[in-house]
mmCIF file of C-alpha atoms in Angstrom:
data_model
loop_
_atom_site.group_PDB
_atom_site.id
_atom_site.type_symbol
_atom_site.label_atom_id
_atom_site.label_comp_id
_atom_site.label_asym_id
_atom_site.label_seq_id
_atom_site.Cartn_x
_atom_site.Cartn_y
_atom_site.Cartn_z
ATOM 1 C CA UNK A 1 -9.441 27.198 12.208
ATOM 2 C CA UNK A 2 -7.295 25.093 10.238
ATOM 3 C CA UNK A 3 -3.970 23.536 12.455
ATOM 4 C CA UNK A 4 -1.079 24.064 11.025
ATOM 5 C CA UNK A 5 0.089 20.814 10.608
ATOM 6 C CA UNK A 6 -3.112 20.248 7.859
ATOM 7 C CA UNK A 7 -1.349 19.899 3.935
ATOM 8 C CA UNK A 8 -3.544 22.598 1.360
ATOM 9 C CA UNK A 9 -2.462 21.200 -2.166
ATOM 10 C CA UNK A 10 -4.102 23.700 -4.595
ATOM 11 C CA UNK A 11 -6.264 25.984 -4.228
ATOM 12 C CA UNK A 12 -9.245 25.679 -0.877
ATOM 13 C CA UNK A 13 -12.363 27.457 -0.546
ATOM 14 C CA UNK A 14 -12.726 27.407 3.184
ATOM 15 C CA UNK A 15 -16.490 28.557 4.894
ATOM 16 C CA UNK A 16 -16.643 30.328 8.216
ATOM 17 C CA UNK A 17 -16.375 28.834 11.792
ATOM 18 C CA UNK A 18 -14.674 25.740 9.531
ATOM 19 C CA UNK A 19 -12.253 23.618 11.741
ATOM 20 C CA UNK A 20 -9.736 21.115 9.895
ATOM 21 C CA UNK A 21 -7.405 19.074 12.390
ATOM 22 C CA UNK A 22 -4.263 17.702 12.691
ATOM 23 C CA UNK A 23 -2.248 16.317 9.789
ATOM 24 C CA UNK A 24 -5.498 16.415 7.119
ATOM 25 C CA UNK A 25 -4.329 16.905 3.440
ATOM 26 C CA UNK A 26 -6.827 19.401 1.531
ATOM 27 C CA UNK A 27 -6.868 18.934 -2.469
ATOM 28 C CA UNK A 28 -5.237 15.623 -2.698
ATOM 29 C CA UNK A 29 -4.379 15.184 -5.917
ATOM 30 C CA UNK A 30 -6.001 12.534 -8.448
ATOM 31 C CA UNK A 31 -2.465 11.130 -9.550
ATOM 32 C CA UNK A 32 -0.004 11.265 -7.606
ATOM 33 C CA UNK A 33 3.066 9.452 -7.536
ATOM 34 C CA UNK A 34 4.255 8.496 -3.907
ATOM 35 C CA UNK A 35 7.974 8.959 -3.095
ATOM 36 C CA UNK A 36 10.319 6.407 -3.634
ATOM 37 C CA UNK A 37 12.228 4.360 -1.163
ATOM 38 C CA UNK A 38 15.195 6.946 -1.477
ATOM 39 C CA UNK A 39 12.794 9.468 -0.528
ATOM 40 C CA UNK A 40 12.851 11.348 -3.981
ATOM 41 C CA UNK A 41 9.387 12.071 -6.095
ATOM 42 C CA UNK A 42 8.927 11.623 -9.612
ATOM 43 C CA UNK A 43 9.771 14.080 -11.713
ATOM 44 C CA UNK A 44 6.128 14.200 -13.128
ATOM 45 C CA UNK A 45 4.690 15.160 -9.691
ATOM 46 C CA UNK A 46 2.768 17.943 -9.504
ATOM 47 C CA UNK A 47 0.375 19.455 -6.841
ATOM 48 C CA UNK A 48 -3.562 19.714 -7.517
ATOM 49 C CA UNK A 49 -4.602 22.339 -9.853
ATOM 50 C CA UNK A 50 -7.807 22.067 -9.137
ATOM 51 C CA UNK A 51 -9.083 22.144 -5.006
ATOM 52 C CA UNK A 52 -11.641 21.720 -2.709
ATOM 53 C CA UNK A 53 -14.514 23.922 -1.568
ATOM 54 C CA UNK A 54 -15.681 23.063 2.442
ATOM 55 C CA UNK A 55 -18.483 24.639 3.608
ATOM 56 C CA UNK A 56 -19.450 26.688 6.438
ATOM 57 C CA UNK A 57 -18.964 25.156 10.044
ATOM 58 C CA UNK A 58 -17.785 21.767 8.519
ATOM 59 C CA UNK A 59 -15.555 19.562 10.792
ATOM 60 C CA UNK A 60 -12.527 17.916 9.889
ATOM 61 C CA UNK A 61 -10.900 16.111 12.988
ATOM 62 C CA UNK A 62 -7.562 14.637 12.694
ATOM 63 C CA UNK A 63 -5.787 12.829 9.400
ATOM 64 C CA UNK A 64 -8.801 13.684 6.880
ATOM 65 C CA UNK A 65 -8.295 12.898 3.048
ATOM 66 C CA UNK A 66 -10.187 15.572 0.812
ATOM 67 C CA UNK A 67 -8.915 14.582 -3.047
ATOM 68 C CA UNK A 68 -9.384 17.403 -5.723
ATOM 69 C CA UNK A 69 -12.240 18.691 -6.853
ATOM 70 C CA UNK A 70 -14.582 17.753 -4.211
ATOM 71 C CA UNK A 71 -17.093 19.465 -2.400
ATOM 72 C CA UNK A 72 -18.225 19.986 1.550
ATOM 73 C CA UNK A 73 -21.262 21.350 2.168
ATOM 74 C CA UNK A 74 -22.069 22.812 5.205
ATOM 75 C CA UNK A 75 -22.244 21.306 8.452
ATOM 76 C CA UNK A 76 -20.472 18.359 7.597
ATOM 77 C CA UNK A 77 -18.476 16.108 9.833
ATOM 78 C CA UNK A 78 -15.180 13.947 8.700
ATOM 79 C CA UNK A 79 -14.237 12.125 11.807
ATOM 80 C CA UNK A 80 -10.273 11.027 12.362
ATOM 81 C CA UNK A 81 -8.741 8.772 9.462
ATOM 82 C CA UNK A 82 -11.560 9.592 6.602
ATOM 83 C CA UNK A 83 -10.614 9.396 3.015
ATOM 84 C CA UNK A 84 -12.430 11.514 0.403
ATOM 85 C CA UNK A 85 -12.090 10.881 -3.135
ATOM 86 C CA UNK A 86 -12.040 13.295 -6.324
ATOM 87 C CA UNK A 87 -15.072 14.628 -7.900
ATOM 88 C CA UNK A 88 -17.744 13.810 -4.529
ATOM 89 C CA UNK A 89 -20.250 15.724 -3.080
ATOM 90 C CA UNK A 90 -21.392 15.918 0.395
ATOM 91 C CA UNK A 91 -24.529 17.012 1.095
ATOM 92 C CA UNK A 92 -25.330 19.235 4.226
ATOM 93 C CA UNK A 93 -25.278 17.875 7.706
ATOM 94 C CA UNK A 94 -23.880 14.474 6.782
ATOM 95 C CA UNK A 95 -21.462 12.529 9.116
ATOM 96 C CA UNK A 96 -18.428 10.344 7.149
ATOM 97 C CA UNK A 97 -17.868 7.962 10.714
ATOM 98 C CA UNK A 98 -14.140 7.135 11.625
ATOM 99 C CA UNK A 99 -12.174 5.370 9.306
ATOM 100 C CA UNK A 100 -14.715 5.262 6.140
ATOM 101 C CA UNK A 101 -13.368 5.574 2.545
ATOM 102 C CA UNK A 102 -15.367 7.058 -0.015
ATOM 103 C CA UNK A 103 -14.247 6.804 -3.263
ATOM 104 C CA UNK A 104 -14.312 9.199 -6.847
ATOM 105 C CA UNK A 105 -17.299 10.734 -8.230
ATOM 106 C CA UNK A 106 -19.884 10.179 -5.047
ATOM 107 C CA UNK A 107 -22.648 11.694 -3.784
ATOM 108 C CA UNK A 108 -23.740 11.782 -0.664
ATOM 109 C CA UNK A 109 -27.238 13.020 0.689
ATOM 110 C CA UNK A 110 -28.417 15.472 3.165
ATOM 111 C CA UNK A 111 -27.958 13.921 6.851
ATOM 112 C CA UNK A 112 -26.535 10.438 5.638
ATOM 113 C CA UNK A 113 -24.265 8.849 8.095
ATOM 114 C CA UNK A 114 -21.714 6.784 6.408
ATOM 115 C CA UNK A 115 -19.042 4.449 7.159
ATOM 116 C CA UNK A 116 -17.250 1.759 5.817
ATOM 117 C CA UNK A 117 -16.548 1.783 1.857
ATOM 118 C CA UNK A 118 -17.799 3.294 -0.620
ATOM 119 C CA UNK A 119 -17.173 2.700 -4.397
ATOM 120 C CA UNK A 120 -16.647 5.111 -7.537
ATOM 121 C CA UNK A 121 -19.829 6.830 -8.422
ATOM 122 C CA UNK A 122 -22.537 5.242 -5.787
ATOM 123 C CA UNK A 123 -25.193 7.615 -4.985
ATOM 124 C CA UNK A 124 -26.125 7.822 -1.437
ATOM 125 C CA UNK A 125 -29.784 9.944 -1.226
ATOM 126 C CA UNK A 126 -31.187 12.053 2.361
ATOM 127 C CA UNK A 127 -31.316 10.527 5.271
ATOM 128 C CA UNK A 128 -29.299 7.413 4.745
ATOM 129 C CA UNK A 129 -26.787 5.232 7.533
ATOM 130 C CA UNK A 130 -24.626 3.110 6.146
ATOM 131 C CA UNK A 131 -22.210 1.523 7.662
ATOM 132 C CA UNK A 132 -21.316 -1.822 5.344
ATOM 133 C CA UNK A 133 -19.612 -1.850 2.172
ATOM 134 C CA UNK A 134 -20.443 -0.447 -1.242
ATOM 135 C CA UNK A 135 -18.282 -2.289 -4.080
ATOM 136 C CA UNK A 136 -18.679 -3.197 -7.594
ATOM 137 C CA UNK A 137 -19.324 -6.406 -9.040
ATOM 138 C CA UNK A 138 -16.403 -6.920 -10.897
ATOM 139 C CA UNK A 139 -17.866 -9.945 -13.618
ATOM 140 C CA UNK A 140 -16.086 -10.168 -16.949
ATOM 141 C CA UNK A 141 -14.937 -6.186 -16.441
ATOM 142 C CA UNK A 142 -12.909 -4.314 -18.431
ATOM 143 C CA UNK A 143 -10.202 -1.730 -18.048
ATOM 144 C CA UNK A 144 -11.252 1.586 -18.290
ATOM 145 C CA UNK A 145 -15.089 0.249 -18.977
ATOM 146 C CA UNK A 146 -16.487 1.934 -16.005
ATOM 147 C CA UNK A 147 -18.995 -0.506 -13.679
ATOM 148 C CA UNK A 148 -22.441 0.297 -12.790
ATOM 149 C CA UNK A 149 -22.474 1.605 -8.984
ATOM 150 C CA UNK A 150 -25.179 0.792 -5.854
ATOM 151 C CA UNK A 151 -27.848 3.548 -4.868
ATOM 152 C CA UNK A 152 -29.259 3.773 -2.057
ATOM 153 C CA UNK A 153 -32.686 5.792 -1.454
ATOM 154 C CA UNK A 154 -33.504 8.261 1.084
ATOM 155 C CA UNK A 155 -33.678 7.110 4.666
ATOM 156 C CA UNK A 156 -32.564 3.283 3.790
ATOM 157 C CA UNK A 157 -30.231 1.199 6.183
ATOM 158 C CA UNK A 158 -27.339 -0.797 5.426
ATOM 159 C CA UNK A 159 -25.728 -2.557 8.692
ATOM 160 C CA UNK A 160 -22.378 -3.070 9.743
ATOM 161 C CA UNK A 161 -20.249 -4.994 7.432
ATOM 162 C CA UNK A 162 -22.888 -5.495 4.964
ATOM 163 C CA UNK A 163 -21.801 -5.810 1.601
ATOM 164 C CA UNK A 164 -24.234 -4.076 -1.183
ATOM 165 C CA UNK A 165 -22.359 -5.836 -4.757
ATOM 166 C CA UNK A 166 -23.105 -4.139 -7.949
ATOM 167 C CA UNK A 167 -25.488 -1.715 -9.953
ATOM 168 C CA UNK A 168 -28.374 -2.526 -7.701
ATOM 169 C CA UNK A 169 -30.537 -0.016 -5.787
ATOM 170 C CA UNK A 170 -31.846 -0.156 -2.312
ATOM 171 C CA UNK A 171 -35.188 1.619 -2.007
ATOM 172 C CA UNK A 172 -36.447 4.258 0.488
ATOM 173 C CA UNK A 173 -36.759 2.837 3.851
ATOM 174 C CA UNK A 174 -35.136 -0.580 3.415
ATOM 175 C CA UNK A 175 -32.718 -1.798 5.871
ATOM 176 C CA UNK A 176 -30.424 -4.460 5.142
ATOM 177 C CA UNK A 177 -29.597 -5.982 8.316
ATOM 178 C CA UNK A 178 -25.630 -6.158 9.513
ATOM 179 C CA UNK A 179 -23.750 -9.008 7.616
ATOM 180 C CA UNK A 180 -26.069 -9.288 4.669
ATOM 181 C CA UNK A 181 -24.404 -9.618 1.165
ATOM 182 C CA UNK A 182 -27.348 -8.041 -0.956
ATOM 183 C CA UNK A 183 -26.702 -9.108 -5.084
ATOM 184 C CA UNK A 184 -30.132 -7.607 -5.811
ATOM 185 C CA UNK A 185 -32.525 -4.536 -5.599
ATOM 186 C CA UNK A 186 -34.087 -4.395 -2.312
ATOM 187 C CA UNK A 187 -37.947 -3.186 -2.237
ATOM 188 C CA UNK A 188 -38.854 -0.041 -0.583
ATOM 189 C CA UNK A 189 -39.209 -0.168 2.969
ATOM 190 C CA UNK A 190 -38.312 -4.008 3.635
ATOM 191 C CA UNK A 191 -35.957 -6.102 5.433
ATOM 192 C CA UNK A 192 -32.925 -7.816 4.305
ATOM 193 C CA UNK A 193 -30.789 -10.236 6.124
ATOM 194 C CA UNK A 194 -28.840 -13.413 5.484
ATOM 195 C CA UNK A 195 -26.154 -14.366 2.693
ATOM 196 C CA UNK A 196 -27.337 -13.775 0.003
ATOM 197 C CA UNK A 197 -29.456 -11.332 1.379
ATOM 198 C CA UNK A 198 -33.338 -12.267 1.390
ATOM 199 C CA UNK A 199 -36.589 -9.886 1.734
ATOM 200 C CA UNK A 200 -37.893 -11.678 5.224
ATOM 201 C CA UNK A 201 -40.430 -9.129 6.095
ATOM 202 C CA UNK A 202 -40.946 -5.166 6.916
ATOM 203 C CA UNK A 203 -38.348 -2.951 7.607
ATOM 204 C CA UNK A 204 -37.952 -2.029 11.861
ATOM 205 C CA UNK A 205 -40.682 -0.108 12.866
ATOM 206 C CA UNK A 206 -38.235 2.114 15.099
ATOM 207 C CA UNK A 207 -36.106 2.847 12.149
ATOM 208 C CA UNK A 208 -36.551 6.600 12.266
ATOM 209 C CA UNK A 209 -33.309 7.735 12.437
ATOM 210 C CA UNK A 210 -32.160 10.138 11.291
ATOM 211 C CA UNK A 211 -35.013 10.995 8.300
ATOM 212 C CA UNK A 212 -36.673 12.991 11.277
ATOM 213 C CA UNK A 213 -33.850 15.741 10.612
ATOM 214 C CA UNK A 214 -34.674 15.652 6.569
ATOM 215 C CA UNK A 215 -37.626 18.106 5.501
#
């Protein structure tokens, strides 16, 4: 079901039993020029020549941002007020919690749950949550030099409103507690908390969730 009110902008490869809410835009474009305050566009607007593919039984509730040239695997859930950039990939069975941005050129594991923000190119493996901020470093850069992005390994943790800053890579199983600013790899399977983030110990012994679902 797609509601009429959604915006299709280029061509969309839609999956069965797909739902896409109220007022989503499909395709978004890569560069688009907004309307000036007159209300009249550019004349060097055009709409997305190249779309979107969303897999089968995907879920796109209400004002969802899919840009051009990005895939949805199946089973995936957008919650209300997502933004999807170009050129990402979304594994099967992963959640994009309300609000989150993820940016151009990401790709997102099998069962991650992910909020917050997430930069150009990060790679987010299986079985991931996070819910802090992915950004780039931004020392001495350079215009159209493109910036090394975070990773983050299957079933790691990143907390709410913790900031992961640069090319550095989280291992598999880490958690990085809520309100940690991590500027450097974290080991495999250990915990990181403070500002700057540092390795106090082993990672929650509960933390299961959700690499239970991941073969």
């Amino acid at each position: 079901m797609i509601d009429t009110s959604a915006i299709l902008s280029g061509p969309v490869e839609v999956g069965a039993q797909v739902y896409v809410g109220p007022y989503c835009v499909l395709g978004f474009p890569a560069s688009v020029v907004l309307p000036s305050e007159n209300g009249t566009r550019d004349a060097n607007f055009r709409p997305s020549s190249r779309g979107v593919t969303i897999g089968a039984q995907a879920q796109l509730m209400s004002h969802v941002v899919i840009s051009e040239g990005t895939v949805i695997d199946d089973d995936v859930w957008c919650d209300h007020h997502t933004y999807i950039g170009c050129d990402t990939r979304i594994a099967q069975g992963a959640q994009i919690l309300y609000g989150a941005k993820v940016y151009h050129r990401v790709s997102i594991g099998r069962g991650a749950w992910i909020g917050g923000f997430t930069c150009n190119d990060a790679i987010i493996e299986d079985a991931t949550v996070v819910l802090g901020q992915l950004v780039h470093k931004f020392r001495d850069a350079t215009v159209g030099v493109p910036e090394k992005s975070p990773i983050i390994r299957k079933s790691a943790f990143v907390g709410m409103n913790a900031f992961i800053i640069g090319g550095i890579e989280v291992g598999c199983g880490a958690y990085i507690a809520g309100g940690a600013v991590l500027t450097r790899s974290a080991k495999p399977g250990r915990l990181y908390t403070g500002a700057p983030a540092k390795e106090v110990g082993r990672a929650p012994s509960g933390f299961s969730f959700p690499k239970n679902n991941i073969p």
